[in-house]
């Protein structure tokens, strides 16, 4: 059976996805760099990707039940991301392309997060992309993936991780923060409080953009002052997610679209999902939330968009002219694969 393979390596995850020519995801294997202390050191992450690459690749082939010879084309994420990690993914993809004698396709990671929404039914969504490095509201309008709002400073995931570090939680910290926030809510309910106490944090929405540095400063002060981590985690989630949902709602109103898609690792947070769902219900929009393994960085979404590009004749054997673009913005991507895609 002929397949497309997708390689993801923009940040802490090395992922390999295998997609059939009919668009069916046959395998989605990943291995992510984690650490108990500190954040991501790009060269260490690159070394991680180099170490696990072949193993993840083999596992994916096995899971899909295919042989190397079945691979028709190799897609890899060339943008945006940490340069050392992107380079590792590209060198892996090029080596395989040469060895297997197949063409290659460079895929924009952010666009792949949006396009994979199609597999859960989204047709023309506004995407709230909330991950470590990225926080954007994106939609396809007028032939381009346009950014309607974004963070003015930190990516929401990196911001939450930085506060998690100050609280002594490991990396990534999102799951721990969610657990602490839930604990606080339960505690307050036990104390028969109708609405859990909400510490006041600087709610910072500027036009369609958001900013987290003010909250970061305030929360660091609260941690130093010895405020209960659970109470901080609760206020952090409520405030930050309300900001994201507010700009997502405004983008829906502005574009006239009636579908919201969530993407990115922070999208795995069930409180954020709940707030999105409530907002969509209130305005009669549909909410699409891919499963966690497609929300977080993964090779399947790279393979899935790679397939569309491959079918549009965009694969190349000219490896010399394929390069990484660590800073490419979503709205710089030329959408050559499908004219009316998500129009
Ligand atoms: Fe991502």
PDB file of N, CA, C and O in Angstrom, residues 187-255:
ATOM      1  N   UNK A 187     -11.526  21.736  46.639  1.00  0.00           N
ATOM      2  CA  UNK A 187     -11.366  22.212  48.015  1.00  0.00           C
ATOM      3  C   UNK A 187     -12.382  23.298  48.315  1.00  0.00           C
ATOM      4  O   UNK A 187     -13.049  23.283  49.354  1.00  0.00           O
ATOM      5  N   UNK A 188     -12.541  24.205  47.381  1.00  0.00           N
ATOM      6  CA  UNK A 188     -13.478  25.313  47.571  1.00  0.00           C
ATOM      7  C   UNK A 188     -14.913  24.790  47.611  1.00  0.00           C
ATOM      8  O   UNK A 188     -15.729  25.261  48.377  1.00  0.00           O
ATOM      9  N   UNK A 189     -15.201  23.796  46.768  1.00  0.00           N
ATOM     10  CA  UNK A 189     -16.554  23.220  46.749  1.00  0.00           C
ATOM     11  C   UNK A 189     -16.834  22.543  48.088  1.00  0.00           C
ATOM     12  O   UNK A 189     -17.934  22.644  48.625  1.00  0.00           O
ATOM     13  N   UNK A 190     -15.778  21.873  48.605  1.00  0.00           N
ATOM     14  CA  UNK A 190     -15.921  21.204  49.898  1.00  0.00           C
ATOM     15  C   UNK A 190     -16.215  22.232  50.988  1.00  0.00           C
ATOM     16  O   UNK A 190     -16.973  21.989  51.912  1.00  0.00           O
ATOM     17  N   UNK A 191     -15.602  23.400  50.838  1.00  0.00           N
ATOM     18  CA  UNK A 191     -15.831  24.468  51.820  1.00  0.00           C
ATOM     19  C   UNK A 191     -17.154  25.189  51.558  1.00  0.00           C
ATOM     20  O   UNK A 191     -17.404  26.249  52.089  1.00  0.00           O
ATOM     21  N   UNK A 192     -17.928  24.608  50.632  1.00  0.00           N
ATOM     22  CA  UNK A 192     -19.262  25.123  50.298  1.00  0.00           C
ATOM     23  C   UNK A 192     -19.228  26.561  49.760  1.00  0.00           C
ATOM     24  O   UNK A 192     -20.094  27.371  50.018  1.00  0.00           O
ATOM     25  N   UNK A 193     -18.194  26.846  49.008  1.00  0.00           N
ATOM     26  CA  UNK A 193     -18.123  28.154  48.363  1.00  0.00           C
ATOM     27  C   UNK A 193     -18.815  27.986  47.009  1.00  0.00           C
ATOM     28  O   UNK A 193     -18.551  27.033  46.287  1.00  0.00           O
ATOM     29  N   UNK A 194     -19.711  28.890  46.667  1.00  0.00           N
ATOM     30  CA  UNK A 194     -20.426  28.767  45.387  1.00  0.00           C
ATOM     31  C   UNK A 194     -19.468  28.959  44.216  1.00  0.00           C
ATOM     32  O   UNK A 194     -19.380  28.151  43.316  1.00  0.00           O
ATOM     33  N   UNK A 195     -18.752  30.041  44.222  1.00  0.00           N
ATOM     34  CA  UNK A 195     -17.759  30.327  43.180  1.00  0.00           C
ATOM     35  C   UNK A 195     -16.401  30.294  43.854  1.00  0.00           C
ATOM     36  O   UNK A 195     -16.174  31.029  44.818  1.00  0.00           O
ATOM     37  N   UNK A 196     -15.474  29.466  43.367  1.00  0.00           N
ATOM     38  CA  UNK A 196     -14.146  29.461  43.998  1.00  0.00           C
ATOM     39  C   UNK A 196     -13.518  30.864  43.966  1.00  0.00           C
ATOM     40  O   UNK A 196     -13.774  31.623  43.045  1.00  0.00           O
ATOM     41  N   UNK A 197     -12.761  31.157  45.003  1.00  0.00           N
ATOM     42  CA  UNK A 197     -12.064  32.463  45.058  1.00  0.00           C
ATOM     43  C   UNK A 197     -11.184  32.616  43.822  1.00  0.00           C
ATOM     44  O   UNK A 197     -10.553  31.659  43.392  1.00  0.00           O
ATOM     45  N   UNK A 198     -11.122  33.797  43.277  1.00  0.00           N
ATOM     46  CA  UNK A 198     -10.298  34.027  42.090  1.00  0.00           C
ATOM     47  C   UNK A 198      -9.332  35.174  42.358  1.00  0.00           C
ATOM     48  O   UNK A 198      -9.742  36.329  42.475  1.00  0.00           O
ATOM     49  N   UNK A 199      -8.068  34.821  42.481  1.00  0.00           N
ATOM     50  CA  UNK A 199      -7.035  35.857  42.657  1.00  0.00           C
ATOM     51  C   UNK A 199      -7.068  36.773  41.445  1.00  0.00           C
ATOM     52  O   UNK A 199      -7.230  36.297  40.319  1.00  0.00           O
ATOM     53  N   UNK A 200      -6.890  38.045  41.666  1.00  0.00           N
ATOM     54  CA  UNK A 200      -6.943  38.945  40.523  1.00  0.00           C
ATOM     55  C   UNK A 200      -5.588  39.010  39.822  1.00  0.00           C
ATOM     56  O   UNK A 200      -4.574  39.345  40.413  1.00  0.00           O
ATOM     57  N   UNK A 201      -5.588  38.648  38.539  1.00  0.00           N
ATOM     58  CA  UNK A 201      -4.366  38.719  37.724  1.00  0.00           C
ATOM     59  C   UNK A 201      -4.606  39.718  36.598  1.00  0.00           C
ATOM     60  O   UNK A 201      -5.746  39.900  36.177  1.00  0.00           O
ATOM     61  N   UNK A 202      -3.542  40.351  36.092  1.00  0.00           N
ATOM     62  CA  UNK A 202      -3.752  41.360  35.031  1.00  0.00           C
ATOM     63  C   UNK A 202      -4.228  40.750  33.712  1.00  0.00           C
ATOM     64  O   UNK A 202      -3.447  40.146  32.992  1.00  0.00           O
ATOM     65  N   UNK A 203      -5.525  40.890  33.461  1.00  0.00           N
ATOM     66  CA  UNK A 203      -6.175  40.394  32.244  1.00  0.00           C
ATOM     67  C   UNK A 203      -5.734  41.283  31.096  1.00  0.00           C
ATOM     68  O   UNK A 203      -6.008  42.470  31.098  1.00  0.00           O
ATOM     69  N   UNK A 204      -5.012  40.706  30.129  1.00  0.00           N
ATOM     70  CA  UNK A 204      -4.361  41.572  29.152  1.00  0.00           C
ATOM     71  C   UNK A 204      -4.690  41.188  27.703  1.00  0.00           C
ATOM     72  O   UNK A 204      -3.998  40.405  27.078  1.00  0.00           O
ATOM     73  N   UNK A 205      -5.781  41.756  27.199  1.00  0.00           N
ATOM     74  CA  UNK A 205      -6.158  41.609  25.797  1.00  0.00           C
ATOM     75  C   UNK A 205      -6.034  42.982  25.162  1.00  0.00           C
ATOM     76  O   UNK A 205      -6.616  43.944  25.642  1.00  0.00           O
ATOM     77  N   UNK A 206      -5.212  43.059  24.107  1.00  0.00           N
ATOM     78  CA  UNK A 206      -5.015  44.347  23.430  1.00  0.00           C
ATOM     79  C   UNK A 206      -5.492  44.194  21.995  1.00  0.00           C
ATOM     80  O   UNK A 206      -4.807  43.569  21.190  1.00  0.00           O
ATOM     81  N   UNK A 207      -6.643  44.734  21.693  1.00  0.00           N
ATOM     82  CA  UNK A 207      -7.223  44.521  20.371  1.00  0.00           C
ATOM     83  C   UNK A 207      -7.523  43.040  20.222  1.00  0.00           C
ATOM     84  O   UNK A 207      -8.265  42.472  21.017  1.00  0.00           O
ATOM     85  N   UNK A 208      -6.890  42.393  19.242  1.00  0.00           N
ATOM     86  CA  UNK A 208      -7.086  40.947  19.044  1.00  0.00           C
ATOM     87  C   UNK A 208      -5.895  40.164  19.618  1.00  0.00           C
ATOM     88  O   UNK A 208      -5.813  38.957  19.439  1.00  0.00           O
ATOM     89  N   UNK A 209      -4.976  40.853  20.227  1.00  0.00           N
ATOM     90  CA  UNK A 209      -3.770  40.188  20.728  1.00  0.00           C
ATOM     91  C   UNK A 209      -3.812  40.000  22.249  1.00  0.00           C
ATOM     92  O   UNK A 209      -4.569  40.675  22.947  1.00  0.00           O
ATOM     93  N   UNK A 210      -2.967  39.103  22.722  1.00  0.00           N
ATOM     94  CA  UNK A 210      -2.882  38.867  24.162  1.00  0.00           C
ATOM     95  C   UNK A 210      -1.431  39.045  24.616  1.00  0.00           C
ATOM     96  O   UNK A 210      -0.508  38.980  23.802  1.00  0.00           O
ATOM     97  N   UNK A 211      -1.283  39.272  25.909  1.00  0.00           N
ATOM     98  CA  UNK A 211       0.071  39.436  26.441  1.00  0.00           C
ATOM     99  C   UNK A 211       0.122  38.788  27.821  1.00  0.00           C
ATOM    100  O   UNK A 211      -0.838  38.851  28.592  1.00  0.00           O
ATOM    101  N   UNK A 212       1.223  38.115  28.107  1.00  0.00           N
ATOM    102  CA  UNK A 212       1.300  37.343  29.354  1.00  0.00           C
ATOM    103  C   UNK A 212       2.337  37.858  30.350  1.00  0.00           C
ATOM    104  O   UNK A 212       2.401  37.375  31.469  1.00  0.00           O
ATOM    105  N   UNK A 213       3.170  38.824  29.923  1.00  0.00           N
ATOM    106  CA  UNK A 213       4.287  39.197  30.806  1.00  0.00           C
ATOM    107  C   UNK A 213       3.809  39.829  32.118  1.00  0.00           C
ATOM    108  O   UNK A 213       4.410  39.629  33.161  1.00  0.00           O
ATOM    109  N   UNK A 214       2.702  40.577  32.063  1.00  0.00           N
ATOM    110  CA  UNK A 214       2.165  41.192  33.285  1.00  0.00           C
ATOM    111  C   UNK A 214       1.719  40.133  34.280  1.00  0.00           C
ATOM    112  O   UNK A 214       1.998  40.237  35.485  1.00  0.00           O
ATOM    113  N   UNK A 215       1.063  39.106  33.776  1.00  0.00           N
ATOM    114  CA  UNK A 215       0.603  38.014  34.656  1.00  0.00           C
ATOM    115  C   UNK A 215       1.812  37.278  35.222  1.00  0.00           C
ATOM    116  O   UNK A 215       1.837  36.895  36.388  1.00  0.00           O
ATOM    117  N   UNK A 216       2.833  37.117  34.373  1.00  0.00           N
ATOM    118  CA  UNK A 216       4.036  36.404  34.807  1.00  0.00           C
ATOM    119  C   UNK A 216       4.666  37.098  36.026  1.00  0.00           C
ATOM    120  O   UNK A 216       4.995  36.450  37.017  1.00  0.00           O
ATOM    121  N   UNK A 217       4.813  38.424  35.908  1.00  0.00           N
ATOM    122  CA  UNK A 217       5.405  39.192  37.017  1.00  0.00           C
ATOM    123  C   UNK A 217       4.554  39.054  38.275  1.00  0.00           C
ATOM    124  O   UNK A 217       5.061  38.806  39.372  1.00  0.00           O
ATOM    125  N   UNK A 218       3.246  39.213  38.100  1.00  0.00           N
ATOM    126  CA  UNK A 218       2.324  39.164  39.243  1.00  0.00           C
ATOM    127  C   UNK A 218       2.371  37.781  39.908  1.00  0.00           C
ATOM    128  O   UNK A 218       2.471  37.674  41.131  1.00  0.00           O
ATOM    129  N   UNK A 219       2.347  36.716  39.088  1.00  0.00           N
ATOM    130  CA  UNK A 219       2.326  35.363  39.655  1.00  0.00           C
ATOM    131  C   UNK A 219       3.645  35.042  40.362  1.00  0.00           C
ATOM    132  O   UNK A 219       3.653  34.422  41.428  1.00  0.00           O
ATOM    133  N   UNK A 220       4.749  35.489  39.788  1.00  0.00           N
ATOM    134  CA  UNK A 220       6.043  35.246  40.455  1.00  0.00           C
ATOM    135  C   UNK A 220       6.022  35.857  41.844  1.00  0.00           C
ATOM    136  O   UNK A 220       6.522  35.266  42.803  1.00  0.00           O
ATOM    137  N   UNK A 221       5.432  37.061  41.954  1.00  0.00           N
ATOM    138  CA  UNK A 221       5.309  37.734  43.254  1.00  0.00           C
ATOM    139  C   UNK A 221       4.461  36.906  44.210  1.00  0.00           C
ATOM    140  O   UNK A 221       4.801  36.760  45.393  1.00  0.00           O
ATOM    141  N   UNK A 222       3.383  36.340  43.701  1.00  0.00           N
ATOM    142  CA  UNK A 222       2.490  35.532  44.551  1.00  0.00           C
ATOM    143  C   UNK A 222       3.203  34.270  45.033  1.00  0.00           C
ATOM    144  O   UNK A 222       3.042  33.856  46.181  1.00  0.00           O
ATOM    145  N   UNK A 223       4.000  33.671  44.135  1.00  0.00           N
ATOM    146  CA  UNK A 223       4.745  32.456  44.524  1.00  0.00           C
ATOM    147  C   UNK A 223       5.736  32.808  45.641  1.00  0.00           C
ATOM    148  O   UNK A 223       5.820  32.122  46.661  1.00  0.00           O
ATOM    149  N   UNK A 224       6.449  33.910  45.432  1.00  0.00           N
ATOM    150  CA  UNK A 224       7.431  34.345  46.439  1.00  0.00           C
ATOM    151  C   UNK A 224       6.762  34.667  47.766  1.00  0.00           C
ATOM    152  O   UNK A 224       7.315  34.430  48.831  1.00  0.00           O
ATOM    153  N   UNK A 225       5.534  35.197  47.692  1.00  0.00           N
ATOM    154  CA  UNK A 225       4.816  35.559  48.916  1.00  0.00           C
ATOM    155  C   UNK A 225       4.220  34.331  49.606  1.00  0.00           C
ATOM    156  O   UNK A 225       3.606  34.438  50.665  1.00  0.00           O
ATOM    157  N   UNK A 226       4.388  33.154  48.982  1.00  0.00           N
ATOM    158  CA  UNK A 226       3.947  31.915  49.617  1.00  0.00           C
ATOM    159  C   UNK A 226       2.471  31.598  49.434  1.00  0.00           C
ATOM    160  O   UNK A 226       1.908  30.790  50.173  1.00  0.00           O
ATOM    161  N   UNK A 227       1.824  32.212  48.456  1.00  0.00           N
ATOM    162  CA  UNK A 227       0.416  31.886  48.174  1.00  0.00           C
ATOM    163  C   UNK A 227       0.341  30.429  47.683  1.00  0.00           C
ATOM    164  O   UNK A 227       1.233  29.958  46.985  1.00  0.00           O
ATOM    165  N   UNK A 228      -0.714  29.741  48.104  1.00  0.00           N
ATOM    166  CA  UNK A 228      -0.915  28.330  47.760  1.00  0.00           C
ATOM    167  C   UNK A 228      -0.866  28.121  46.233  1.00  0.00           C
ATOM    168  O   UNK A 228      -1.583  28.789  45.487  1.00  0.00           O
ATOM    169  N   UNK A 229      -0.016  27.179  45.811  1.00  0.00           N
ATOM    170  CA  UNK A 229       0.128  26.876  44.372  1.00  0.00           C
ATOM    171  C   UNK A 229      -1.200  26.539  43.710  1.00  0.00           C
ATOM    172  O   UNK A 229      -1.413  26.831  42.537  1.00  0.00           O
ATOM    173  N   UNK A 230      -2.077  25.883  44.487  1.00  0.00           N
ATOM    174  CA  UNK A 230      -3.358  25.461  43.902  1.00  0.00           C
ATOM    175  C   UNK A 230      -4.224  26.666  43.556  1.00  0.00           C
ATOM    176  O   UNK A 230      -4.880  26.706  42.529  1.00  0.00           O
ATOM    177  N   UNK A 231      -4.198  27.657  44.456  1.00  0.00           N
ATOM    178  CA  UNK A 231      -4.999  28.865  44.222  1.00  0.00           C
ATOM    179  C   UNK A 231      -4.444  29.653  43.031  1.00  0.00           C
ATOM    180  O   UNK A 231      -5.187  30.191  42.195  1.00  0.00           O
ATOM    181  N   UNK A 232      -3.101  29.661  42.930  1.00  0.00           N
ATOM    182  CA  UNK A 232      -2.467  30.362  41.799  1.00  0.00           C
ATOM    183  C   UNK A 232      -2.824  29.655  40.493  1.00  0.00           C
ATOM    184  O   UNK A 232      -3.199  30.283  39.505  1.00  0.00           O
ATOM    185  N   UNK A 233      -2.715  28.320  40.493  1.00  0.00           N
ATOM    186  CA  UNK A 233      -2.972  27.546  39.269  1.00  0.00           C
ATOM    187  C   UNK A 233      -4.399  27.780  38.785  1.00  0.00           C
ATOM    188  O   UNK A 233      -4.645  27.948  37.587  1.00  0.00           O
ATOM    189  N   UNK A 234      -5.336  27.825  39.728  1.00  0.00           N
ATOM    190  CA  UNK A 234      -6.749  28.048  39.362  1.00  0.00           C
ATOM    191  C   UNK A 234      -6.918  29.418  38.697  1.00  0.00           C
ATOM    192  O   UNK A 234      -7.497  29.539  37.614  1.00  0.00           O
ATOM    193  N   UNK A 235      -6.380  30.449  39.342  1.00  0.00           N
ATOM    194  CA  UNK A 235      -6.528  31.814  38.810  1.00  0.00           C
ATOM    195  C   UNK A 235      -5.820  31.952  37.454  1.00  0.00           C
ATOM    196  O   UNK A 235      -6.306  32.612  36.538  1.00  0.00           O
ATOM    197  N   UNK A 236      -4.678  31.277  37.354  1.00  0.00           N
ATOM    198  CA  UNK A 236      -3.890  31.326  36.116  1.00  0.00           C
ATOM    199  C   UNK A 236      -4.719  30.781  34.952  1.00  0.00           C
ATOM    200  O   UNK A 236      -4.852  31.422  33.906  1.00  0.00           O
ATOM    201  N   UNK A 237      -5.293  29.596  35.146  1.00  0.00           N
ATOM    202  CA  UNK A 237      -6.094  28.980  34.080  1.00  0.00           C
ATOM    203  C   UNK A 237      -7.307  29.834  33.728  1.00  0.00           C
ATOM    204  O   UNK A 237      -7.589  30.085  32.560  1.00  0.00           O
ATOM    205  N   UNK A 238      -8.050  30.249  34.762  1.00  0.00           N
ATOM    206  CA  UNK A 238      -9.284  31.002  34.501  1.00  0.00           C
ATOM    207  C   UNK A 238      -8.994  32.286  33.733  1.00  0.00           C
ATOM    208  O   UNK A 238      -9.697  32.642  32.793  1.00  0.00           O
ATOM    209  N   UNK A 239      -7.939  32.990  34.126  1.00  0.00           N
ATOM    210  CA  UNK A 239      -7.648  34.284  33.512  1.00  0.00           C
ATOM    211  C   UNK A 239      -7.096  34.119  32.095  1.00  0.00           C
ATOM    212  O   UNK A 239      -7.584  34.727  31.145  1.00  0.00           O
ATOM    213  N   UNK A 240      -6.086  33.272  31.981  1.00  0.00           N
ATOM    214  CA  UNK A 240      -5.397  33.134  30.695  1.00  0.00           C
ATOM    215  C   UNK A 240      -6.327  32.516  29.639  1.00  0.00           C
ATOM    216  O   UNK A 240      -6.377  32.979  28.502  1.00  0.00           O
ATOM    217  N   UNK A 241      -7.080  31.500  30.018  1.00  0.00           N
ATOM    218  CA  UNK A 241      -7.960  30.856  29.042  1.00  0.00           C
ATOM    219  C   UNK A 241      -9.105  31.794  28.642  1.00  0.00           C
ATOM    220  O   UNK A 241      -9.540  31.798  27.492  1.00  0.00           O
ATOM    221  N   UNK A 242      -9.590  32.608  29.592  1.00  0.00           N
ATOM    222  CA  UNK A 242     -10.651  33.569  29.246  1.00  0.00           C
ATOM    223  C   UNK A 242     -10.136  34.547  28.197  1.00  0.00           C
ATOM    224  O   UNK A 242     -10.856  34.921  27.263  1.00  0.00           O
ATOM    225  N   UNK A 243      -8.871  34.943  28.327  1.00  0.00           N
ATOM    226  CA  UNK A 243      -8.274  35.853  27.338  1.00  0.00           C
ATOM    227  C   UNK A 243      -8.258  35.190  25.951  1.00  0.00           C
ATOM    228  O   UNK A 243      -8.627  35.800  24.944  1.00  0.00           O
ATOM    229  N   UNK A 244      -7.821  33.923  25.904  1.00  0.00           N
ATOM    230  CA  UNK A 244      -7.727  33.211  24.622  1.00  0.00           C
ATOM    231  C   UNK A 244      -9.111  33.028  23.989  1.00  0.00           C
ATOM    232  O   UNK A 244      -9.291  33.221  22.782  1.00  0.00           O
ATOM    233  N   UNK A 245     -10.078  32.670  24.829  1.00  0.00           N
ATOM    234  CA  UNK A 245     -11.426  32.424  24.309  1.00  0.00           C
ATOM    235  C   UNK A 245     -12.050  33.738  23.824  1.00  0.00           C
ATOM    236  O   UNK A 245     -12.754  33.763  22.816  1.00  0.00           O
ATOM    237  N   UNK A 246     -11.749  34.823  24.522  1.00  0.00           N
ATOM    238  CA  UNK A 246     -12.291  36.126  24.090  1.00  0.00           C
ATOM    239  C   UNK A 246     -11.801  36.484  22.676  1.00  0.00           C
ATOM    240  O   UNK A 246     -12.590  36.861  21.811  1.00  0.00           O
ATOM    241  N   UNK A 247     -10.496  36.344  22.423  1.00  0.00           N
ATOM    242  CA  UNK A 247     -10.003  36.712  21.082  1.00  0.00           C
ATOM    243  C   UNK A 247     -10.479  35.707  20.014  1.00  0.00           C
ATOM    244  O   UNK A 247     -10.741  36.093  18.879  1.00  0.00           O
ATOM    245  N   UNK A 248     -10.619  34.443  20.413  1.00  0.00           N
ATOM    246  CA  UNK A 248     -11.136  33.445  19.458  1.00  0.00           C
ATOM    247  C   UNK A 248     -12.567  33.815  19.072  1.00  0.00           C
ATOM    248  O   UNK A 248     -12.948  33.740  17.898  1.00  0.00           O
ATOM    249  N   UNK A 249     -13.359  34.222  20.046  1.00  0.00           N
ATOM    250  CA  UNK A 249     -14.752  34.584  19.774  1.00  0.00           C
ATOM    251  C   UNK A 249     -14.823  35.808  18.848  1.00  0.00           C
ATOM    252  O   UNK A 249     -15.614  35.861  17.917  1.00  0.00           O
ATOM    253  N   UNK A 250     -13.945  36.762  19.117  1.00  0.00           N
ATOM    254  CA  UNK A 250     -13.959  37.959  18.267  1.00  0.00           C
ATOM    255  C   UNK A 250     -13.559  37.616  16.831  1.00  0.00           C
ATOM    256  O   UNK A 250     -14.074  38.192  15.880  1.00  0.00           O
ATOM    257  N   UNK A 251     -12.641  36.643  16.672  1.00  0.00           N
ATOM    258  CA  UNK A 251     -12.243  36.238  15.314  1.00  0.00           C
ATOM    259  C   UNK A 251     -13.406  35.548  14.601  1.00  0.00           C
ATOM    260  O   UNK A 251     -13.590  35.718  13.399  1.00  0.00           O
ATOM    261  N   UNK A 252     -14.189  34.769  15.347  1.00  0.00           N
ATOM    262  CA  UNK A 252     -15.373  34.139  14.747  1.00  0.00           C
ATOM    263  C   UNK A 252     -16.324  35.227  14.239  1.00  0.00           C
ATOM    264  O   UNK A 252     -16.819  35.172  13.113  1.00  0.00           O
ATOM    265  N   UNK A 253     -16.554  36.236  15.074  1.00  0.00           N
ATOM    266  CA  UNK A 253     -17.466  37.323  14.704  1.00  0.00           C
ATOM    267  C   UNK A 253     -16.923  38.073  13.491  1.00  0.00           C
ATOM    268  O   UNK A 253     -17.644  38.360  12.540  1.00  0.00           O
ATOM    269  N   UNK A 254     -15.628  38.340  13.514  1.00  0.00           N
ATOM    270  CA  UNK A 254     -14.997  39.131  12.455  1.00  0.00           C
ATOM    271  C   UNK A 254     -15.011  38.412  11.104  1.00  0.00           C
ATOM    272  O   UNK A 254     -15.277  39.024  10.069  1.00  0.00           O
ATOM    273  N   UNK A 255     -14.711  37.106  11.124  1.00  0.00           N
ATOM    274  CA  UNK A 255     -14.616  36.365   9.859  1.00  0.00           C
ATOM    275  C   UNK A 255     -15.975  35.839   9.403  1.00  0.00           C
ATOM    276  O   UNK A 255     -16.110  35.404   8.257  1.00  0.00           O
TER     277      UNK A 255
END
